[in-house]
PDB file of C-alpha atoms in Angstrom:
ATOM      1  CA  MET A 126      19.253  23.347 -16.756  1.00  0.00           C
ATOM      2  CA  ALA A 127      17.564  22.376 -13.504  1.00  0.00           C
ATOM      3  CA  ILE A 128      18.989  19.673 -11.261  1.00  0.00           C
ATOM      4  CA  GLY A 129      15.796  17.701 -11.773  1.00  0.00           C
ATOM      5  CA  ASP A 130      16.664  17.439 -15.459  1.00  0.00           C
ATOM      6  CA  LEU A 131      19.951  15.721 -14.629  1.00  0.00           C
ATOM      7  CA  PHE A 132      18.740  13.096 -12.153  1.00  0.00           C
ATOM      8  CA  ASP A 133      15.841  10.682 -11.842  1.00  0.00           C
ATOM      9  CA  THR A 134      13.839  10.666  -8.611  1.00  0.00           C
ATOM     10  CA  TYR A 135      15.927   7.980  -6.933  1.00  0.00           C
ATOM     11  CA  SER A 136      19.271   9.557  -7.809  1.00  0.00           C
ATOM     12  CA  LEU A 137      18.105  12.983  -6.689  1.00  0.00           C
ATOM     13  CA  ARG A 138      16.745  11.885  -3.316  1.00  0.00           C
ATOM     14  CA  ALA A 139      18.978   8.956  -2.392  1.00  0.00           C
ATOM     15  CA  ARG A 140      22.298  10.057  -3.887  1.00  0.00           C
ATOM     16  CA  LEU A 141      22.515  13.798  -4.502  1.00  0.00           C
ATOM     17  CA  GLN A 142      20.629  14.984  -1.424  1.00  0.00           C
ATOM     18  CA  PRO A 143      22.918  13.179   1.078  1.00  0.00           C
ATOM     19  CA  ALA A 144      25.940  14.680  -0.691  1.00  0.00           C
ATOM     20  CA  LEU A 145      24.475  18.190  -0.617  1.00  0.00           C
ATOM     21  CA  LEU A 146      23.509  17.831   3.041  1.00  0.00           C
ATOM     22  CA  THR A 147      27.108  16.926   3.752  1.00  0.00           C
ATOM     23  CA  LEU A 148      28.193  20.251   2.248  1.00  0.00           C
ATOM     24  CA  PHE A 149      25.324  22.310   3.686  1.00  0.00           C
ATOM     25  CA  PRO A 150      27.126  23.568   6.850  1.00  0.00           C
ATOM     26  CA  ALA A 151      30.028  24.796   4.727  1.00  0.00           C
ATOM     27  CA  ILE A 152      27.715  26.499   2.228  1.00  0.00           C
ATOM     28  CA  LEU A 153      25.752  28.178   5.021  1.00  0.00           C
ATOM     29  CA  ALA A 154      28.883  29.302   6.846  1.00  0.00           C
ATOM     30  CA  LEU A 155      30.261  30.818   3.647  1.00  0.00           C
ATOM     31  CA  ALA A 156      26.994  32.662   3.021  1.00  0.00           C
ATOM     32  CA  ALA A 157      26.859  33.949   6.605  1.00  0.00           C
ATOM     33  CA  TRP A 158      30.420  35.066   7.144  1.00  0.00           C
ATOM     34  CA  TYR A 159      31.557  35.905   3.600  1.00  0.00           C
ATOM     35  CA  PRO A 160      28.419  36.914   1.661  1.00  0.00           C
ATOM     36  CA  ALA A 161      30.341  38.514  -1.201  1.00  0.00           C
ATOM     37  CA  LEU A 162      32.329  35.332  -1.772  1.00  0.00           C
ATOM     38  CA  TYR A 163      29.152  33.275  -1.514  1.00  0.00           C
ATOM     39  CA  GLN A 164      27.408  35.410  -4.126  1.00  0.00           C
ATOM     40  CA  THR A 165      30.315  34.861  -6.492  1.00  0.00           C
ATOM     41  CA  ALA A 166      30.182  31.120  -5.887  1.00  0.00           C
ATOM     42  CA  ALA A 167      26.403  31.107  -6.379  1.00  0.00           C
ATOM     43  CA  ALA A 168      26.801  32.924  -9.681  1.00  0.00           C
ATOM     44  CA  LEU A 169      29.097  30.150 -10.813  1.00  0.00           C
ATOM     45  CA  GLY A 170      26.623  27.481  -9.712  1.00  0.00           C
ATOM     46  CA  GLY A 171      25.319  26.842 -13.216  1.00  0.00           C
ATOM     47  CA  LEU A 172      28.853  26.408 -14.519  1.00  0.00           C
ATOM     48  CA  VAL A 173      29.647  24.065 -11.647  1.00  0.00           C
ATOM     49  CA  ALA A 174      26.626  21.919 -12.474  1.00  0.00           C
ATOM     50  CA  ALA A 175      27.482  21.968 -16.163  1.00  0.00           C
ATOM     51  CA  CYS A 176      30.984  20.739 -15.390  1.00  0.00           C
ATOM     52  CA  GLY A 177      29.524  17.677 -13.717  1.00  0.00           C
ATOM     53  CA  VAL A 178      30.243  18.514 -10.079  1.00  0.00           C
ATOM     54  CA  THR A 179      26.715  17.628  -8.945  1.00  0.00           C
ATOM     55  CA  LEU A 180      26.895  14.394 -10.928  1.00  0.00           C
ATOM     56  CA  PHE A 181      30.248  13.634  -9.316  1.00  0.00           C
ATOM     57  CA  LEU A 182      28.757  14.208  -5.848  1.00  0.00           C
ATOM     58  CA  ALA A 183      25.890  11.833  -6.610  1.00  0.00           C
ATOM     59  CA  HIS A 184      28.280   9.132  -7.829  1.00  0.00           C
ATOM     60  CA  LEU A 185      30.527   9.657  -4.796  1.00  0.00           C
ATOM     61  CA  ALA A 186      27.561   9.193  -2.469  1.00  0.00           C
ATOM     62  CA  ARG A 187      26.593   6.003  -4.314  1.00  0.00           C
ATOM     63  CA  LYS A 188      30.139   4.622  -4.240  1.00  0.00           C
ATOM     64  CA  LEU A 189      30.625   5.269  -0.528  1.00  0.00           C
ATOM     65  CA  GLY A 190      27.143   3.988   0.257  1.00  0.00           C
ATOM     66  CA  ARG A 191      27.645   0.726  -1.611  1.00  0.00           C
ATOM     67  CA  ALA A 192      31.063   0.281   0.004  1.00  0.00           C
ATOM     68  CA  VAL A 193      29.680   0.678   3.517  1.00  0.00           C
ATOM     69  CA  GLU A 194      26.704  -1.551   2.674  1.00  0.00           C
ATOM     70  CA  LYS A 195      28.934  -4.612   2.623  1.00  0.00           C
ATOM     71  CA  ARG A 196      30.028  -3.875   6.176  1.00  0.00           C
ATOM     72  CA  LEU A 197      26.437  -3.278   7.215  1.00  0.00           C
ATOM     73  CA  PHE A 198      25.263  -6.632   5.862  1.00  0.00           C
ATOM     74  CA  ALA A 199      28.159  -8.359   7.593  1.00  0.00           C
ATOM     75  CA  ALA A 200      27.264  -6.687  10.892  1.00  0.00           C
ATOM     76  CA  TRP A 201      23.575  -7.581  10.514  1.00  0.00           C
ATOM     77  CA  GLY A 202      24.205 -11.175   9.487  1.00  0.00           C
ATOM     78  CA  GLY A 203      23.023 -10.770   5.896  1.00  0.00           C
ATOM     79  CA  LYS A 204      20.652  -8.729   3.779  1.00  0.00           C
ATOM     80  CA  PRO A 205      17.431  -7.917   5.656  1.00  0.00           C
ATOM     81  CA  THR A 206      15.264  -9.499   2.949  1.00  0.00           C
ATOM     82  CA  THR A 207      17.294 -12.704   3.220  1.00  0.00           C
ATOM     83  CA  ILE A 208      17.188 -12.609   7.010  1.00  0.00           C
ATOM     84  CA  TRP A 209      13.410 -12.181   7.061  1.00  0.00           C
ATOM     85  CA  LEU A 210      12.879 -15.229   4.819  1.00  0.00           C
ATOM     86  CA  ARG A 211      14.912 -17.547   7.050  1.00  0.00           C
ATOM     87  CA  HIS A 212      12.999 -20.103   9.069  1.00  0.00           C
ATOM     88  CA  ARG A 213      15.006 -19.229  12.171  1.00  0.00           C
ATOM     89  CA  ASP A 214      14.200 -15.499  11.997  1.00  0.00           C
ATOM     90  CA  SER A 215      11.219 -14.037  13.877  1.00  0.00           C
ATOM     91  CA  ASN A 216      10.565 -10.774  11.997  1.00  0.00           C
ATOM     92  CA  LEU A 217       7.744 -12.523  10.135  1.00  0.00           C
ATOM     93  CA  ASP A 218       5.285 -14.892  11.740  1.00  0.00           C
ATOM     94  CA  PRO A 219       5.535 -18.491  10.428  1.00  0.00           C
ATOM     95  CA  HIS A 220       2.257 -18.325   8.489  1.00  0.00           C
ATOM     96  CA  THR A 221       3.193 -15.137   6.587  1.00  0.00           C
ATOM     97  CA  LYS A 222       6.658 -16.487   5.911  1.00  0.00           C
ATOM     98  CA  ALA A 223       5.237 -19.741   4.553  1.00  0.00           C
ATOM     99  CA  ARG A 224       2.909 -17.742   2.313  1.00  0.00           C
ATOM    100  CA  TYR A 225       5.810 -15.742   0.896  1.00  0.00           C
ATOM    101  CA  HIS A 226       7.805 -18.921   0.335  1.00  0.00           C
ATOM    102  CA  ALA A 227       4.860 -20.469  -1.484  1.00  0.00           C
ATOM    103  CA  PHE A 228       4.352 -17.379  -3.625  1.00  0.00           C
ATOM    104  CA  LEU A 229       7.986 -17.301  -4.741  1.00  0.00           C
ATOM    105  CA  ALA A 230       7.968 -21.046  -5.386  1.00  0.00           C
ATOM    106  CA  GLY A 231       4.984 -20.571  -7.670  1.00  0.00           C
ATOM    107  CA  LYS A 232       6.477 -17.645  -9.556  1.00  0.00           C
ATOM    108  CA  VAL A 233      10.252 -18.104  -9.758  1.00  0.00           C
ATOM    109  CA  PRO A 234      11.313 -20.811 -12.225  1.00  0.00           C
ATOM    110  CA  SER A 235      13.039 -23.788 -10.586  1.00  0.00           C
ATOM    111  CA  TRP A 236      12.919 -22.152  -7.139  1.00  0.00           C
ATOM    112  CA  ARG A 237      11.788 -23.610  -3.853  1.00  0.00           C
ATOM    113  CA  ALA A 238      12.319 -22.484  -0.288  1.00  0.00           C
ATOM    114  CA  PRO A 239      14.854 -24.413   1.769  1.00  0.00           C
ATOM    115  CA  THR A 240      13.371 -26.578   4.473  1.00  0.00           C
ATOM    116  CA  GLU A 241      14.259 -25.905   8.093  1.00  0.00           C
ATOM    117  CA  SER A 242      16.590 -28.892   8.125  1.00  0.00           C
ATOM    118  CA  GLU A 243      18.304 -27.774   4.912  1.00  0.00           C
ATOM    119  CA  GLU A 244      18.754 -24.274   6.318  1.00  0.00           C
ATOM    120  CA  THR A 245      20.247 -25.685   9.504  1.00  0.00           C
ATOM    121  CA  ALA A 246      22.570 -28.035   7.625  1.00  0.00           C
ATOM    122  CA  ASP A 247      23.872 -25.423   5.154  1.00  0.00           C
ATOM    123  CA  ALA A 248      22.886 -21.847   6.035  1.00  0.00           C
ATOM    124  CA  ALA A 249      25.029 -20.331   3.274  1.00  0.00           C
ATOM    125  CA  ALA A 250      23.376 -22.417   0.547  1.00  0.00           C
ATOM    126  CA  ALA A 251      19.950 -21.594   1.950  1.00  0.00           C
ATOM    127  CA  ASP A 252      20.762 -17.867   1.889  1.00  0.00           C
ATOM    128  CA  LEU A 253      21.788 -18.088  -1.765  1.00  0.00           C
ATOM    129  CA  ARG A 254      18.403 -19.610  -2.553  1.00  0.00           C
ATOM    130  CA  TYR A 255      16.584 -16.889  -0.629  1.00  0.00           C
ATOM    131  CA  GLU A 256      18.598 -14.216  -2.414  1.00  0.00           C
ATOM    132  CA  ALA A 257      17.697 -15.728  -5.792  1.00  0.00           C
ATOM    133  CA  GLY A 258      14.014 -15.426  -4.918  1.00  0.00           C
ATOM    134  CA  VAL A 259      14.452 -11.834  -3.750  1.00  0.00           C
ATOM    135  CA  LYS A 260      16.284 -10.898  -6.948  1.00  0.00           C
ATOM    136  CA  TRP A 261      13.302 -12.099  -8.949  1.00  0.00           C
ATOM    137  CA  LEU A 262      10.987 -10.075  -6.716  1.00  0.00           C
ATOM    138  CA  LEU A 263      13.155  -6.979  -7.147  1.00  0.00           C
ATOM    139  CA  GLU A 264      13.033  -7.228 -10.916  1.00  0.00           C
ATOM    140  CA  HIS A 265       9.248  -7.512 -10.900  1.00  0.00           C
ATOM    141  CA  THR A 266       8.423  -4.719  -8.454  1.00  0.00           C
ATOM    142  CA  ARG A 267      10.290  -1.832 -10.055  1.00  0.00           C
ATOM    143  CA  ASP A 268       7.172  -0.211 -11.463  1.00  0.00           C
ATOM    144  CA  GLN A 269       6.796   2.846  -9.217  1.00  0.00           C
ATOM    145  CA  LYS A 270       3.091   3.254  -9.955  1.00  0.00           C
ATOM    146  CA  ALA A 271       2.219  -0.365  -9.265  1.00  0.00           C
ATOM    147  CA  PHE A 272       4.413  -0.639  -6.149  1.00  0.00           C
ATOM    148  CA  PRO A 273       4.744   2.902  -4.733  1.00  0.00           C
ATOM    149  CA  LEU A 274       5.557   1.765  -1.185  1.00  0.00           C
ATOM    150  CA  VAL A 275       8.431  -0.417  -2.390  1.00  0.00           C
ATOM    151  CA  PHE A 276       9.902   2.537  -4.265  1.00  0.00           C
ATOM    152  CA  LYS A 277       9.373   4.909  -1.330  1.00  0.00           C
ATOM    153  CA  GLU A 278      11.131   2.610   1.129  1.00  0.00           C
ATOM    154  CA  ASN A 279      13.907   1.917  -1.387  1.00  0.00           C
ATOM    155  CA  VAL A 280      14.571   5.671  -1.648  1.00  0.00           C
ATOM    156  CA  SER A 281      14.525   6.012   2.139  1.00  0.00           C
ATOM    157  CA  TYR A 282      16.989   3.157   2.566  1.00  0.00           C
ATOM    158  CA  GLY A 283      19.247   4.487  -0.215  1.00  0.00           C
ATOM    159  CA  PHE A 284      19.283   7.952   1.364  1.00  0.00           C
ATOM    160  CA  ARG A 285      20.230   6.636   4.796  1.00  0.00           C
ATOM    161  CA  ARG A 286      22.789   4.152   3.475  1.00  0.00           C
ATOM    162  CA  ASN A 287      24.523   6.807   1.387  1.00  0.00           C
ATOM    163  CA  ALA A 288      24.394   9.344   4.219  1.00  0.00           C
ATOM    164  CA  TYR A 289      26.052   6.778   6.466  1.00  0.00           C
ATOM    165  CA  GLY A 290      28.697   6.198   3.802  1.00  0.00           C
ATOM    166  CA  LEU A 291      29.346   9.956   3.720  1.00  0.00           C
ATOM    167  CA  ARG A 292      29.387  10.201   7.522  1.00  0.00           C
ATOM    168  CA  PRO A 293      33.172  10.584   7.975  1.00  0.00           C
ATOM    169  CA  ILE A 294      33.273  13.369   5.380  1.00  0.00           C
ATOM    170  CA  GLY A 295      30.177  15.077   6.761  1.00  0.00           C
ATOM    171  CA  PHE A 296      31.506  14.857  10.303  1.00  0.00           C
ATOM    172  CA  ALA A 297      34.879  16.361   9.329  1.00  0.00           C
ATOM    173  CA  ILE A 298      33.305  19.214   7.347  1.00  0.00           C
ATOM    174  CA  THR A 299      30.896  20.001  10.174  1.00  0.00           C
ATOM    175  CA  VAL A 300      33.644  20.035  12.797  1.00  0.00           C
ATOM    176  CA  LEU A 301      35.666  22.475  10.693  1.00  0.00           C
ATOM    177  CA  CYS A 302      32.628  24.688  10.103  1.00  0.00           C
ATOM    178  CA  THR A 303      31.761  24.670  13.808  1.00  0.00           C
ATOM    179  CA  LEU A 304      35.285  25.665  14.778  1.00  0.00           C
ATOM    180  CA  ALA A 305      35.482  28.353  12.078  1.00  0.00           C
ATOM    181  CA  SER A 306      32.080  29.846  12.912  1.00  0.00           C
ATOM    182  CA  GLY A 307      32.863  29.692  16.613  1.00  0.00           C
ATOM    183  CA  TYR A 308      36.138  31.497  16.098  1.00  0.00           C
ATOM    184  CA  LEU A 309      34.588  34.204  13.914  1.00  0.00           C
ATOM    185  CA  ALA A 310      31.756  34.690  16.400  1.00  0.00           C
ATOM    186  CA  TYR A 311      34.222  34.936  19.295  1.00  0.00           C
ATOM    187  CA  LYS A 312      36.335  37.393  17.340  1.00  0.00           C
ATOM    188  CA  GLY A 313      33.266  39.493  16.575  1.00  0.00           C
ATOM    189  CA  TRP A 314      32.110  39.540  20.187  1.00  0.00           C
ATOM    190  CA  GLY A 315      35.560  40.763  21.123  1.00  0.00           C
ATOM    191  CA  ALA A 316      34.782  43.883  19.116  1.00  0.00           C
ATOM    192  CA  ASP A 317      31.661  44.573  21.221  1.00  0.00           C
ATOM    193  CA  GLY A 318      29.614  42.285  19.015  1.00  0.00           C
ATOM    194  CA  ALA A 319      29.499  44.800  16.195  1.00  0.00           C
ATOM    195  CA  ASN A 320      30.736  42.277  13.645  1.00  0.00           C
ATOM    196  CA  VAL A 321      28.488  39.411  14.696  1.00  0.00           C
ATOM    197  CA  SER A 322      25.259  39.094  12.744  1.00  0.00           C
ATOM    198  CA  GLY A 323      22.279  36.945  13.535  1.00  0.00           C
ATOM    199  CA  VAL A 324      22.973  35.020  10.341  1.00  0.00           C
ATOM    200  CA  GLY A 325      26.489  34.247  11.552  1.00  0.00           C
ATOM    201  CA  LEU A 326      25.213  32.961  14.867  1.00  0.00           C
ATOM    202  CA  GLY A 327      22.583  30.994  12.977  1.00  0.00           C
ATOM    203  CA  ALA A 328      25.317  29.362  10.897  1.00  0.00           C
ATOM    204  CA  LEU A 329      27.131  28.405  14.093  1.00  0.00           C
ATOM    205  CA  ALA A 330      23.928  26.938  15.552  1.00  0.00           C
ATOM    206  CA  VAL A 331      23.270  24.917  12.376  1.00  0.00           C
ATOM    207  CA  SER A 332      26.819  23.556  12.462  1.00  0.00           C
ATOM    208  CA  VAL A 333      26.378  22.442  16.071  1.00  0.00           C
ATOM    209  CA  ILE A 334      23.047  20.788  15.235  1.00  0.00           C
ATOM    210  CA  ALA A 335      24.564  19.089  12.174  1.00  0.00           C
ATOM    211  CA  LEU A 336      27.446  17.832  14.295  1.00  0.00           C
ATOM    212  CA  ALA A 337      24.978  16.310  16.750  1.00  0.00           C
ATOM    213  CA  ALA A 338      23.042  14.752  13.849  1.00  0.00           C
ATOM    214  CA  TRP A 339      26.130  13.136  12.311  1.00  0.00           C
ATOM    215  CA  THR A 340      27.063  11.810  15.762  1.00  0.00           C
ATOM    216  CA  PHE A 341      23.745  10.607  17.180  1.00  0.00           C
ATOM    217  CA  VAL A 342      21.313  10.259  14.253  1.00  0.00           C
ATOM    218  CA  VAL A 343      23.297   8.868  11.320  1.00  0.00           C
ATOM    219  CA  THR A 344      24.047   5.529  12.941  1.00  0.00           C
ATOM    220  CA  LEU A 345      23.897   1.822  12.175  1.00  0.00           C
ATOM    221  CA  GLY A 346      20.493   1.606  13.831  1.00  0.00           C
ATOM    222  CA  TRP A 347      19.157   4.481  11.710  1.00  0.00           C
ATOM    223  CA  VAL A 348      20.157   2.695   8.523  1.00  0.00           C
ATOM    224  CA  ARG A 349      18.909  -0.680   9.778  1.00  0.00           C
ATOM    225  CA  ASP A 350      15.476   0.781  10.505  1.00  0.00           C
ATOM    226  CA  ALA A 351      15.126   1.892   6.868  1.00  0.00           C
ATOM    227  CA  ALA A 352      16.527  -1.406   5.575  1.00  0.00           C
ATOM    228  CA  ASP A 353      13.953  -3.368   7.570  1.00  0.00           C
ATOM    229  CA  ALA A 354      11.151  -1.103   6.337  1.00  0.00           C
ATOM    230  CA  TYR A 355      12.283  -1.715   2.769  1.00  0.00           C
ATOM    231  CA  ALA A 356      12.461  -5.474   3.352  1.00  0.00           C
ATOM    232  CA  ARG A 357       8.931  -5.434   4.761  1.00  0.00           C
ATOM    233  CA  ALA A 358       7.581  -3.432   1.806  1.00  0.00           C
ATOM    234  CA  LEU A 359       9.338  -5.572  -0.793  1.00  0.00           C
ATOM    235  CA  LEU A 360       8.282  -8.914   0.654  1.00  0.00           C
ATOM    236  CA  SER A 361       4.722  -7.734   1.252  1.00  0.00           C
ATOM    237  CA  ALA A 362       4.411  -7.316  -2.518  1.00  0.00           C
ATOM    238  CA  CYS A 363       3.805 -11.065  -2.485  1.00  0.00           C
ATOM    239  CA  ASP A 364       0.431 -10.336  -0.868  1.00  0.00           C
ATOM    240  CA  ARG A 365      -0.645  -7.598  -3.240  1.00  0.00           C
ATOM    241  CA  PRO A 366      -3.648  -8.144  -5.535  1.00  0.00           C
ATOM    242  CA  SER A 367      -1.384  -6.790  -8.279  1.00  0.00           C
ATOM    243  CA  ALA A 368       1.326  -9.234  -7.253  1.00  0.00           C
ATOM    244  CA  PRO A 369       4.337  -9.456  -9.575  1.00  0.00           C
ATOM    245  CA  LYS A 370       3.764 -11.399 -12.772  1.00  0.00           C
ATOM    246  CA  THR A 371       6.269 -13.740 -14.320  1.00  0.00           C
ATOM    247  CA  GLN A 372       6.555 -11.936 -17.632  1.00  0.00           C
ATOM    248  CA  PRO A 373       9.623  -9.689 -18.071  1.00  0.00           C
ATOM    249  CA  ARG A 374       9.265  -5.934 -17.922  1.00  0.00           C
ATOM    250  CA  SER A 375       9.421  -3.717 -20.962  1.00  0.00           C
ATOM    251  CA  ARG A 376      12.605  -1.838 -21.733  1.00  0.00           C
ATOM    252  CA  SER A 377      10.923   1.485 -20.904  1.00  0.00           C
ATOM    253  CA  ALA A 378       9.986   0.198 -17.471  1.00  0.00           C
ATOM    254  CA  LYS A 379      13.561  -0.845 -16.829  1.00  0.00           C
ATOM    255  CA  LYS A 380      14.806   2.654 -17.604  1.00  0.00           C
ATOM    256  CA  LYS A 381      12.564   4.060 -14.890  1.00  0.00           C
ATOM    257  CA  SER A 382      13.716   1.606 -12.246  1.00  0.00           C
ATOM    258  CA  GLU A 383      16.426   1.709  -9.632  1.00  0.00           C
ATOM    259  CA  GLU A 384      17.985  -1.291  -8.017  1.00  0.00           C
ATOM    260  CA  GLY A 385      17.231  -2.106  -4.430  1.00  0.00           C
ATOM    261  CA  ALA A 386      19.897  -3.674  -2.279  1.00  0.00           C
ATOM    262  CA  ALA A 387      18.437  -4.553   1.088  1.00  0.00           C
TER     263      ALA A 387
END
């Protein structure tokens, strides 16, 4: 059974891929330095998948990603979609923001945007109202064919969020792989380089690059960039000719959807 048969598109790209990337330096190092052991492990790959290890990795990525998301929202001052709808925020110009407010007021039952004075007087209550409008928008933009950009940015945000949640694990694994590959390469060079293959040095180089990536790429700013892109795509659905309708989705459509969080 192929991995694609076990996971939908979102789970494969946003959950499983970050988990597998976390393990990639270790897998590569094993293949480079101990090819016989790697071949044995590869032969057992189907059994590993059948036992649910890949599913476990995907769920672990999701759990850690959702846990770190709470800290991210606290650091940012709220969910990006909520932030962008606030009167006091400048990510959207006032005219576009007013248009989005009007759209949601016309679509979401019993919903209206807080006024500037209401937002100033009780920011928490205003945010709850914004979040209610966004939840409605989320539920009505899950059709991947009708709103492909929303889905694409949701996957991108989910991938980065989950990768950030896995960052401590990925960093630790990469450090160990770098030290192990460095030691084996040093030991091989001590024997006139006879035991050092290009693949082994390649594994060491990949570990160093991965270590730099976990340190300098997988950061709060990297995740925030994807979260803002997702917020922009989701809110811009209010301007689409095929703008969300008020009728509920079919059950089949719900099965194909994946929740967005930003």
